GROMACS .gro file of C-alpha atoms in nm:
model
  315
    1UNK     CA    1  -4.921  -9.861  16.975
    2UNK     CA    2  -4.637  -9.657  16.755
    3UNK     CA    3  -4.436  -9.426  16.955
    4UNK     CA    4  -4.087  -9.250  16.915
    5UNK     CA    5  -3.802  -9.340  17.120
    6UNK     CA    6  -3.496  -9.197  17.212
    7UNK     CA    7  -3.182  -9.450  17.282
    8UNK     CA    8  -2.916  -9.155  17.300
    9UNK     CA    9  -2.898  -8.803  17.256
   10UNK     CA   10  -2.775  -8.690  16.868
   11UNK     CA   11  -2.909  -8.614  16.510
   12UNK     CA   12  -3.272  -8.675  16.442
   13UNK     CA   13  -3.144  -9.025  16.318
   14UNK     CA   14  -3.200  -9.123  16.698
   15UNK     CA   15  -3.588  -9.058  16.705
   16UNK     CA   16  -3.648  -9.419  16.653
   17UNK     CA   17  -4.001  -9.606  16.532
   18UNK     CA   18  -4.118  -9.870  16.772
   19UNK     CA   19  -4.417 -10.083  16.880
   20UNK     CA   20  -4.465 -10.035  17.258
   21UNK     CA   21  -4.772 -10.181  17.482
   22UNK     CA   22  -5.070  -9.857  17.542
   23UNK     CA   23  -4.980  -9.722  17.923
   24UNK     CA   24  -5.153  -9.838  18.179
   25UNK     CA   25  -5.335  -9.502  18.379
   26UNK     CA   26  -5.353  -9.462  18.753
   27UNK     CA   27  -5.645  -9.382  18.951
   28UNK     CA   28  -5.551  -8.941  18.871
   29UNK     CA   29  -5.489  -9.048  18.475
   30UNK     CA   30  -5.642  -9.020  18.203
   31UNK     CA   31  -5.549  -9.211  17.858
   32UNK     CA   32  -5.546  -8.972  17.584
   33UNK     CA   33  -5.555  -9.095  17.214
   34UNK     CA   34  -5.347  -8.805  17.051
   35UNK     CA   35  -5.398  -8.624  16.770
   36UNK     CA   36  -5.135  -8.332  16.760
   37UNK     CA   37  -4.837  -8.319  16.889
   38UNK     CA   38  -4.590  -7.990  16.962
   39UNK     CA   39  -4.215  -7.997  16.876
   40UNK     CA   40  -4.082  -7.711  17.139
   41UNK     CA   41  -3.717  -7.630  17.136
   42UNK     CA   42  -3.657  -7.815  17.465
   43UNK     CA   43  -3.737  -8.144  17.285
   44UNK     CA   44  -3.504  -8.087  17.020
   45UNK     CA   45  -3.267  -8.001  17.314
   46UNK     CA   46  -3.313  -8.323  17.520
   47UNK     CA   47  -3.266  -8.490  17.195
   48UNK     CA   48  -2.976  -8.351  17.036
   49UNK     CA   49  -2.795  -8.298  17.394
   50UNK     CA   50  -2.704  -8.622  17.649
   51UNK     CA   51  -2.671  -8.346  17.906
   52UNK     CA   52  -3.035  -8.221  17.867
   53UNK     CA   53  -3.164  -8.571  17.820
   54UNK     CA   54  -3.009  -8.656  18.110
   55UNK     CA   55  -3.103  -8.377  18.319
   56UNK     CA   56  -3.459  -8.433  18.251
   57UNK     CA   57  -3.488  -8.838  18.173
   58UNK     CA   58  -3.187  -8.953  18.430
   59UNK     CA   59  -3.074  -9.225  18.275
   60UNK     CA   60  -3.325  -9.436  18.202
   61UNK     CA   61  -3.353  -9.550  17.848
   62UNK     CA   62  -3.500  -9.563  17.626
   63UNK     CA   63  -3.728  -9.238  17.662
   64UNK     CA   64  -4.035  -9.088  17.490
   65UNK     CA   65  -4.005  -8.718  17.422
   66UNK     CA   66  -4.277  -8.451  17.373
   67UNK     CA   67  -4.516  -8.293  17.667
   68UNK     CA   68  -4.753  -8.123  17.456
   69UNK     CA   69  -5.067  -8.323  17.339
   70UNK     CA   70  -5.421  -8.268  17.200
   71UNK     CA   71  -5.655  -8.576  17.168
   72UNK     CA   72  -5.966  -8.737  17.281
   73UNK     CA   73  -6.002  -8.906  17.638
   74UNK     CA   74  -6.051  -9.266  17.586
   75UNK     CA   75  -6.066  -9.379  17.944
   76UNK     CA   76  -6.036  -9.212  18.288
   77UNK     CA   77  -5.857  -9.323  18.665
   78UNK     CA   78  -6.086  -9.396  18.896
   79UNK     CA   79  -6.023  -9.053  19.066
   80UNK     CA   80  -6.102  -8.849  18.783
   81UNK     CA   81  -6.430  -8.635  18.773
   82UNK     CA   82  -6.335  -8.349  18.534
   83UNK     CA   83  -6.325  -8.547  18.242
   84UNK     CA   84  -6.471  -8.855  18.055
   85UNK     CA   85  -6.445  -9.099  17.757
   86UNK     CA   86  -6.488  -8.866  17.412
   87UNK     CA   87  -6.389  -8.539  17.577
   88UNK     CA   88  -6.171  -8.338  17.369
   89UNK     CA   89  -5.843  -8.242  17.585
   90UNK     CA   90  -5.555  -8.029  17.530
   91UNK     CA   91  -5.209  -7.997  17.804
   92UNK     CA   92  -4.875  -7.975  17.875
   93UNK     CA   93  -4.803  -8.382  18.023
   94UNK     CA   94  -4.573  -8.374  18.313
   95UNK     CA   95  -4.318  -8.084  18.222
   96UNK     CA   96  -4.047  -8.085  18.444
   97UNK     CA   97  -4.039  -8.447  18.415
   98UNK     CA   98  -4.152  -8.781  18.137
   99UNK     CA   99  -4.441  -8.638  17.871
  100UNK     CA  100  -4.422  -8.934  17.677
  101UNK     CA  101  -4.560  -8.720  17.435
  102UNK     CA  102  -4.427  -8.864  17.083
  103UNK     CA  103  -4.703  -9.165  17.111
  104UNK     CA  104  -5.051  -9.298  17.015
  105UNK     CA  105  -5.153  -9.285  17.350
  106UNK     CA  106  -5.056  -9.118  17.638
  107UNK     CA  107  -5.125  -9.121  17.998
  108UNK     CA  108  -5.175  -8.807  18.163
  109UNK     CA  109  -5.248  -8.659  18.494
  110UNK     CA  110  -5.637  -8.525  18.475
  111UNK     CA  111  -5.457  -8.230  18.677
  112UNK     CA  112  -5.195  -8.103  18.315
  113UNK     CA  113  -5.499  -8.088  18.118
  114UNK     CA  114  -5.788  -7.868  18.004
  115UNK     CA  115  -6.109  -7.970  17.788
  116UNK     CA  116  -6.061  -7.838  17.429
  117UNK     CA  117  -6.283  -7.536  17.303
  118UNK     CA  118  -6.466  -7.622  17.027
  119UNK     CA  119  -6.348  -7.293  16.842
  120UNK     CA  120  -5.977  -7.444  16.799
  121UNK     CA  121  -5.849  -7.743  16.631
  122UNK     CA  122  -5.658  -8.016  16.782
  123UNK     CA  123  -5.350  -7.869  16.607
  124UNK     CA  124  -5.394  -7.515  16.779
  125UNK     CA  125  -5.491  -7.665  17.091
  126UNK     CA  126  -5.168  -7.881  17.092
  127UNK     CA  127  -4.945  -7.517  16.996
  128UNK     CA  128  -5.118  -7.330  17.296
  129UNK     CA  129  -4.983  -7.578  17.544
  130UNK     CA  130  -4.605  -7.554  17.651
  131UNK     CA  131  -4.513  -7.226  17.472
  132UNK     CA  132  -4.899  -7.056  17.608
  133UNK     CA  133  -4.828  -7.171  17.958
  134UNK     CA  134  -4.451  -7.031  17.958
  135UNK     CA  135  -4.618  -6.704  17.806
  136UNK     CA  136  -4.887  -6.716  18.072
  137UNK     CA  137  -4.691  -6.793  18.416
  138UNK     CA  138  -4.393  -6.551  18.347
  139UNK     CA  139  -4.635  -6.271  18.270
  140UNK     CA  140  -4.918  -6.330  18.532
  141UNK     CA  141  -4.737  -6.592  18.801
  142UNK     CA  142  -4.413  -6.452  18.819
  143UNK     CA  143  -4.421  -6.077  18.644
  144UNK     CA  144  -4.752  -5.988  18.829
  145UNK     CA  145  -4.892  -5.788  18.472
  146UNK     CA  146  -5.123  -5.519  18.539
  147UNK     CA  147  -5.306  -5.266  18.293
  148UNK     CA  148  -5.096  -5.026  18.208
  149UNK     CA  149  -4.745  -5.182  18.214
  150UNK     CA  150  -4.514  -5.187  17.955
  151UNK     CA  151  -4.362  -5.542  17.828
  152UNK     CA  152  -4.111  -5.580  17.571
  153UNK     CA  153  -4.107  -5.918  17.446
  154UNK     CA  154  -3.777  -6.055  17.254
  155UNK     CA  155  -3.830  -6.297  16.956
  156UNK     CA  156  -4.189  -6.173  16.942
  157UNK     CA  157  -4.316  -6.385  16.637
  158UNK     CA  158  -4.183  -6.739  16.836
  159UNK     CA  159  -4.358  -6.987  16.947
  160UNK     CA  160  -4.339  -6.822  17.326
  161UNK     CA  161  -4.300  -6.453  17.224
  162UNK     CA  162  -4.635  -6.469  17.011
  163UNK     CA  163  -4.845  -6.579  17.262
  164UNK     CA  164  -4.678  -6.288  17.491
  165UNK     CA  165  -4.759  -6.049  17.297
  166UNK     CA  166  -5.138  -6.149  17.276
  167UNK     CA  167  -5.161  -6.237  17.634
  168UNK     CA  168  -4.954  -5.904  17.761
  169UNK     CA  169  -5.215  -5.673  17.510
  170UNK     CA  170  -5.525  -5.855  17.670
  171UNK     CA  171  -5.441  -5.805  18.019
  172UNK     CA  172  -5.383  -5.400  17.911
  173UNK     CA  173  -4.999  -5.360  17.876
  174UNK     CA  174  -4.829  -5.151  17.638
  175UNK     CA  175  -4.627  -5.398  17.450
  176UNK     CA  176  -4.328  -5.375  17.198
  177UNK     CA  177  -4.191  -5.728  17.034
  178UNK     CA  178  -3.894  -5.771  16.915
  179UNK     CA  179  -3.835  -5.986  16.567
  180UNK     CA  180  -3.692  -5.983  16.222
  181UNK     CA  181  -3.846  -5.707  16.047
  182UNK     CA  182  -3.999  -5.988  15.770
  183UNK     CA  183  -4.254  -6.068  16.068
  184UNK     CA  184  -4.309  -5.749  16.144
  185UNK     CA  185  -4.646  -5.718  16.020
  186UNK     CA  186  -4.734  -6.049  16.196
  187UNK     CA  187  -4.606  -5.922  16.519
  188UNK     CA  188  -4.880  -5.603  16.467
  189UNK     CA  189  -5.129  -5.838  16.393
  190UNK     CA  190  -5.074  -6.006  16.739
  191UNK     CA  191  -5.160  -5.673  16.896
  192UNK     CA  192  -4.786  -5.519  16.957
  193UNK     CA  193  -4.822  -5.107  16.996
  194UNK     CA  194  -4.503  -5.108  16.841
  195UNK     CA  195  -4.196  -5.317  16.674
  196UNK     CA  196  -3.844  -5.368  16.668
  197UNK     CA  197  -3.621  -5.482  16.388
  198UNK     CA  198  -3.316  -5.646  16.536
  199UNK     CA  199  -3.143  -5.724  16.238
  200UNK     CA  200  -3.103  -5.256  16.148
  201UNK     CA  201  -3.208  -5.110  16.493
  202UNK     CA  202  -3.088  -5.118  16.884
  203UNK     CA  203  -3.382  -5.180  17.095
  204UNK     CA  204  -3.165  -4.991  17.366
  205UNK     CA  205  -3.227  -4.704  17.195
  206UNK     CA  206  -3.584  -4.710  17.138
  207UNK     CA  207  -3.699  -4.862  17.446
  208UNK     CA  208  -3.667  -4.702  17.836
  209UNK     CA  209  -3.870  -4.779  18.135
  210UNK     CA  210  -3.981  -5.101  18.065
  211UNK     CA  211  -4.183  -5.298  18.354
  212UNK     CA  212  -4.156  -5.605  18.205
  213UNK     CA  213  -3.928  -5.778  17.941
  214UNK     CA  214  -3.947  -6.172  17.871
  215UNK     CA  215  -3.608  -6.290  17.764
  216UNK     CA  216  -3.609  -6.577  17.558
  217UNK     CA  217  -3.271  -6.524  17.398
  218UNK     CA  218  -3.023  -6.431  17.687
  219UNK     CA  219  -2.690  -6.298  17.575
  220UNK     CA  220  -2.648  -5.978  17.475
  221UNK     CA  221  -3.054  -5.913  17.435
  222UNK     CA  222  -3.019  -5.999  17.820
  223UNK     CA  223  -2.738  -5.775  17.912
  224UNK     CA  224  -2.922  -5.456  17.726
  225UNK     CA  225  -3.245  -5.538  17.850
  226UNK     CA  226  -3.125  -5.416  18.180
  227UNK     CA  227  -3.026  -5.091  18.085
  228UNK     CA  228  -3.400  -5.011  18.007
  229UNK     CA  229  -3.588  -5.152  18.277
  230UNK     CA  230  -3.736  -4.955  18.536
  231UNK     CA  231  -3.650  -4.976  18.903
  232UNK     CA  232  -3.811  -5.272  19.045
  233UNK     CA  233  -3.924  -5.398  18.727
  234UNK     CA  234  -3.828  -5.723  18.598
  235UNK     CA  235  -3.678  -5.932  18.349
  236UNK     CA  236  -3.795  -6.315  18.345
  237UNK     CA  237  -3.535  -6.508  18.176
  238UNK     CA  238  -3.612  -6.828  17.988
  239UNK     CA  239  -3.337  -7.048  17.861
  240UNK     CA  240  -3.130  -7.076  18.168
  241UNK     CA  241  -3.089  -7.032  18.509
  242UNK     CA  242  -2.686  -6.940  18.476
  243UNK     CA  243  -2.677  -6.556  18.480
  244UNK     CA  244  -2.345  -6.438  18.402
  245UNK     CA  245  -2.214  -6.238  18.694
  246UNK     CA  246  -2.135  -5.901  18.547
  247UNK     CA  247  -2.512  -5.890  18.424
  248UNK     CA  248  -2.650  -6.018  18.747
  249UNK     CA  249  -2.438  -5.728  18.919
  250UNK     CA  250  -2.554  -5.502  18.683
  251UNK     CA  251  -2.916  -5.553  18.736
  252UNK     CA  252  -2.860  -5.530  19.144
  253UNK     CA  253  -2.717  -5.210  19.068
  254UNK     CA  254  -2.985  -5.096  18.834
  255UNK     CA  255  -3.272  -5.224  19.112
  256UNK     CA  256  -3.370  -5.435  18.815
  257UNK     CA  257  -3.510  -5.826  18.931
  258UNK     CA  258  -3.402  -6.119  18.715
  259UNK     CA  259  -3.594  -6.390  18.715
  260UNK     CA  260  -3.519  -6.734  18.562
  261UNK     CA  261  -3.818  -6.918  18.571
  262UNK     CA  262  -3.935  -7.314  18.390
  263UNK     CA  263  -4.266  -7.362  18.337
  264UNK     CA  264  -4.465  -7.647  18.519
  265UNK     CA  265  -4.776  -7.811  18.465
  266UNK     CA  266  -5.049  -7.693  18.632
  267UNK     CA  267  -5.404  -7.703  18.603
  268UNK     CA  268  -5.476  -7.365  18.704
  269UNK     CA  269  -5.256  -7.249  18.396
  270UNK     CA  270  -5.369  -7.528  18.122
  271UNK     CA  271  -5.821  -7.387  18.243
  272UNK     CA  272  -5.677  -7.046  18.188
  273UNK     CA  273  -5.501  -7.122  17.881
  274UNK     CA  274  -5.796  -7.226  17.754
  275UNK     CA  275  -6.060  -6.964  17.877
  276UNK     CA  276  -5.853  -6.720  17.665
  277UNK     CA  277  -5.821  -6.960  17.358
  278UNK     CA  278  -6.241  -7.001  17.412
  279UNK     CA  279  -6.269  -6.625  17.404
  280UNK     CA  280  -6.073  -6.568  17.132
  281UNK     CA  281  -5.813  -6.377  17.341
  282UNK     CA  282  -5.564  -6.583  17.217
  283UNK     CA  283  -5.511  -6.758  16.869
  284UNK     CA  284  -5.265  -6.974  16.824
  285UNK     CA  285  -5.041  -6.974  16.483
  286UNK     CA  286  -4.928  -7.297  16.346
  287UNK     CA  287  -4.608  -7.235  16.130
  288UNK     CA  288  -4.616  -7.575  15.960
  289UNK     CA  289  -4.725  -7.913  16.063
  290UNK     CA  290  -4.572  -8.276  15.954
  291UNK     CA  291  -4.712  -8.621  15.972
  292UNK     CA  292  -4.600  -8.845  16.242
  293UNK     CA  293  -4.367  -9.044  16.021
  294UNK     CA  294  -4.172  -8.708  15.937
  295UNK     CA  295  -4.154  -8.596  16.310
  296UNK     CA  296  -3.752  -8.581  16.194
  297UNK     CA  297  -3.816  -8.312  15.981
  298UNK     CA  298  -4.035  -8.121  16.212
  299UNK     CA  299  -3.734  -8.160  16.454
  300UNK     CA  300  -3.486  -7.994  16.194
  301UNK     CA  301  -3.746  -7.721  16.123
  302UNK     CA  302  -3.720  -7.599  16.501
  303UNK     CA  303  -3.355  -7.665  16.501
  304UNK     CA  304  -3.383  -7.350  16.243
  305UNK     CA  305  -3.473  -7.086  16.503
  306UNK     CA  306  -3.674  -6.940  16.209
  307UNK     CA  307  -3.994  -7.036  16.321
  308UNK     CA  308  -4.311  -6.771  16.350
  309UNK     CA  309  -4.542  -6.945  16.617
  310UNK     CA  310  -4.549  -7.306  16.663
  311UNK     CA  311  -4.486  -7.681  16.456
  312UNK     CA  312  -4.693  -7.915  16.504
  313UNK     CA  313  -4.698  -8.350  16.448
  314UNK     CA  314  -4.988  -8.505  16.364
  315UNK     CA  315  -5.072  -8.816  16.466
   0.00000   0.00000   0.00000
């Protein structure tokens, strides 16, 4: 089968072609014959950084990037009753850990994935996996969302931040997103009561008593999102666990929880993931998709940090 390989971390010169043998699945596997792939900005991260790639593959090499996959089950483990040969399938394979996403085939646990709705195309289904579960487990895992509470989500028309937005409004929050004010009428569309230009207003000065803010930015959006959180709310901080002191001291002072928080794969999240993509609660919006052969360019097109929803490879 073709897959992409990684030798060392650098430019997208480094996602390398190759013929590789299908994977052999265990008795909790299933092998998945993918259709879509999503580019996230952690795999652009574990590619372009040795540290990440390290920190996630060790150093084994080469490695196969990706996590998020939708395809068609082609064979089960012998464990496996959820699923069987020509079910459609959508997950997030193996996040913290080896996805082997960025291949033909991939073996997955049954457990990281979630049958397909028939509503949604493979290339939705693929966008609603990592970025959908983040959005999901910081919001209803971690955050505890409840009708009523007021989220402000930064970088609201992102691949995370737009499913935020959509999940926060369904649950019955009062939500404000953050973006450029060129998606501003997208972010409405997801259901936002109200939006914030970053590039000509300070959300510091428009926003108080938040319950909830997801961070996906950290920096200074971190650092004033504390001065307009509630007591005993929370801010659930994505891109790193390394909170600089003064804000962390800040925040204790305040009464104000920071949370860092990775997503995992779980099952629960991937079936609810998908009840809300069957129900229309959620609708995934793919920015621009690439063939396999130009998964390069799809790389560079994240690298932008310009990107409303989600790119997508197809296979």
């Amino acid at each position: 089968m073709k897959a992409v390989i990684v030798n060392e971390a650098g430019g997208v010169e480094n996602l390398q072609f190759t013929e590789i043998d299908k994977p052999v699945i265990g008795n909790d596997e299933v092998l998945v014959k993918v259709v879509s792939v999503s580019i996230n900005p952690v795999d652009v991260k574990s590619r372009a950084y040795e540290g990440v790639l390290n920190w996630i593959f060790e150093e084994k090499r080469p490695v196969i990037l990706g996590w998020d996959i939708s395809g068609e089950v082609v064979e089960t483990g012998k464990s496996v009753t959820d699923f069987k040969p020509g079910d459609e399938v959508f997950g997030m394979v193996n996040f913290f850990g080896k996805g082997n996403a960025y291949a033909e085939y991939v073996a997955a646990p049954a457990a990281h994935l979630a049958l397909k709705p028939q509503n949604i195309t493979h290339q939705q289904a693929a966008a609603a996996s990592m970025a959908a579960s983040t959005a999901y487990q910081a919001l209803v895992d971690v955050a505890g969302i409840k009708k009523g509470s007021k989220v402000l989500v930064h970088a609201a028309s992102g691949g995370v931040g737009h499913f935020a937005v959509q999940m926060a409004k369904h649950f019955g929050a009062y939500v404000i997103g953050i973006s450029s004010g060129k998606n501003k009428e997208f972010v409405l569309s997801l259901g936002a009561d109200e939006h914030i230009d970053y590039t000509t207003e300070n959300f510091y000065e428009k926003v108080q008593d938040a319950d909830i803010i997801i961070d996906t930015l950290q920096g200074k959006a971190l650092s004033d999102s504390v001065d307009i959180v509630k007591e005993n709310g929370i801010i659930i901080t994505l891109p790193t666990p390394e909170i600089p002191e003064d804000i962390a001291l800040r925040a204790r002072q305040k009464k104000v929880n920071i949370e860092f928080m990775m997503v995992q794969s779980k099952k629960e999240t991937a079936e609810a993931i998908s009840g809300l993509l069957k129900q229309e609660a959620l609708k995934p919006f793919v920015y621009k998709t690439f063939p396999f052969e130009d998964i390069a360019l799809a790389h560079l097109e994240v690298e932008t940090s310009r990107v409303a929803g989600k790119v997508i490879v197809n296979l």
